[in-house]
Amino acid sequence: MKMTCYVAGTAIQSDSVLEVKSPYDHRLVGTVTLANASHVEQAIQAGLNGGKALTRYDRFSILDKARQLLIARKDEFAQTISAESGLAIREAIYETGRAHDVLMFAAMESLKDDGQIFSCDISPQGKARKIFTLREPLKLAACITPFNHPLNQVVHKLAPALAVGTPVILKPSEKTPLTAILLTELLYEAGLPHYMLSTLLGPTAEIAEPLVKDPRIDIISFTGSVAVGKRIAGSAGYKKVILELGGNDPLIIMEDADIDTAVLLAAEGSFRNSGQRCTAVKRILVHEKIKAAFLEKFLPKAQTYRCGDPADPDTKVGTVIDEPAAVYLESVIHKAVEQGAKVLLGGKRKGALLEPTVIDEVPRDAQMVVQESFGPLAPILTFRDIDDAIALSNSTAYGLSSGIVTKNMDYALRFIKELKVGTVNINEVPGYRIESSPFGGIKDSGLGIKEGVIEAMKCFTYVKTFSLPW
Ligand code: NAP
């Protein structure tokens, strides 16, 4: 695939080319002609100078057409996702389905009126007026996305922005740029006016950092690591900043849990998408009384998550994003073992391929559970009672999501009230959501500002009020 960055629909000409290689077998998957500082300026000018404002029906039609085009090309998208990221093809196909839903919900929401009405004669101080609200699009957004869902992360930024009429400059991950450019082309084909979208990749100091700092850009919407997110928070200046950062989500298995449910959620949560989801299960916290019963069923289940060639439809777990990432994960396994943990399954690495790994008796201060481990690891820790489970769950710097396995409503309510996280899912994985529901974390996982199609649409607008005598 020979691809290029775009400034408002125009393919960039430059000598600087990025090679994208398969994390699995290092074959060349594609190339991208890269942008430079002059293209950033051109993209900002194009976005700001704009064109004819889009009606709600225009925006609906473009998003709905994009949805249809994506369905027609889902195999091409899935193969590109899998080839450039190393994710198993079955995960890539699933991702195209999620992206379809994002486009569908954004199209539906774009048709709805988003105003409110406040009658003013409702207090002794009031009078016969009404205050109305309407939402105006921000004039220009910069969206910066990570590698782990090469399509879904990007569409979760673009679709809500386009649904409200805010032009976007997209800076996708340099590790998975091909899918993002395919989506850019698909949106142009769906009728998106070119000024509404530029997609730029290039050196961080020439592209991403100037975008973050530019005062003409109204909003930075960023998904990625805590380190980069905090750096952006420090340098963005006077503008809106949306930060969706890392996670360290627990699956908490209480002593009354249905063991089969716990086993399924633990395996799916830990190993799906090669464990590279911000909301993957990164810590399995199991009540000490049922650990043996849980492990007896969990180990055979975990064995069914076969890792291997991402292109093979039978492969459940592909590679992680690159060999350095796999080497890092291997090192945190070794460190945990030095502290007394026991590898019960997996743990072997070949290049960027790391076997799904179950590690028992992981100390509470092990690096693998204090920091985020972005890979197919299932570290198991035990707790004594619900107080201990809540304290252990809340003990990391992160606060994205959580999953609880219990039949006890009192337990469920305590977790909902006391976990310091953005989401609590009872008898589901932490990552459970629909694409339109509010999503996002607190503490180091984010500033508590939610995304998900509906909330993200609000982020890309400001509220204007006007009042009339009534
Ligand atoms: P990353 O290293 O932070 O990169 C994310 C994006 O930021 C990339 O496009 C990257 O560009 C860009 N970037 C790097 N340095 C930058 C700078 N100084 N200024 C502006 N942009 C910069 O994250 P990643 O490794 O791709 O993704 C994995 C992380 O994302 C994990 O921590 C995961 O938990 C998190 N994540 C969070 C959510 C959520 O919703 N909370 C969802 C998914 C993933 P280059 O590619 O060019 O370096």
GROMACS .gro file of C-alpha atoms in nm, residues 271 302 305-308 317-318 320 326 329 333 343 345-350 352-359 375-378:
model
   31
  271PHE     CA    1  -0.626  -1.151   2.625
  302ALA     CA    2  -0.656  -1.943   2.900
  305TYR     CA    3  -0.629  -1.830   2.353
  306ARG     CA    4  -0.378  -1.951   2.100
  307CYS     CA    5  -0.129  -1.693   1.979
  308GLY     CA    6   0.031  -1.693   1.636
  317VAL     CA    7  -0.408  -1.350   2.006
  318GLY     CA    8  -0.176  -1.174   1.762
  320VAL     CA    9   0.174  -0.681   2.062
  326ALA     CA   10   0.704  -0.752   2.403
  329LEU     CA   11   0.635  -0.721   2.906
  333ILE     CA   12   0.718  -1.093   3.414
  343VAL     CA   13   0.414  -1.819   3.592
  345LEU     CA   14   0.094  -2.050   3.179
  346GLY     CA   15   0.270  -1.891   2.882
  347GLY     CA   16   0.540  -1.631   2.927
  348LYS     CA   17   0.744  -1.717   2.619
  349ARG     CA   18   0.825  -1.455   2.358
  350LYS     CA   19   0.921  -1.476   1.992
  352ALA     CA   20   0.664  -0.930   1.907
  353LEU     CA   21   0.461  -1.241   1.984
  354LEU     CA   22   0.410  -1.296   2.356
  355GLU     CA   23   0.216  -1.597   2.475
  356PRO     CA   24  -0.092  -1.518   2.686
  357THR     CA   25   0.056  -1.540   3.032
  358VAL     CA   26  -0.105  -1.628   3.364
  359ILE     CA   27   0.097  -1.521   3.668
  375GLY     CA   28  -0.018  -0.686   2.668
  376PRO     CA   29  -0.172  -1.034   2.719
  377LEU     CA   30  -0.087  -1.071   3.088
  378ALA     CA   31  -0.323  -1.208   3.352
   0.00000   0.00000   0.00000
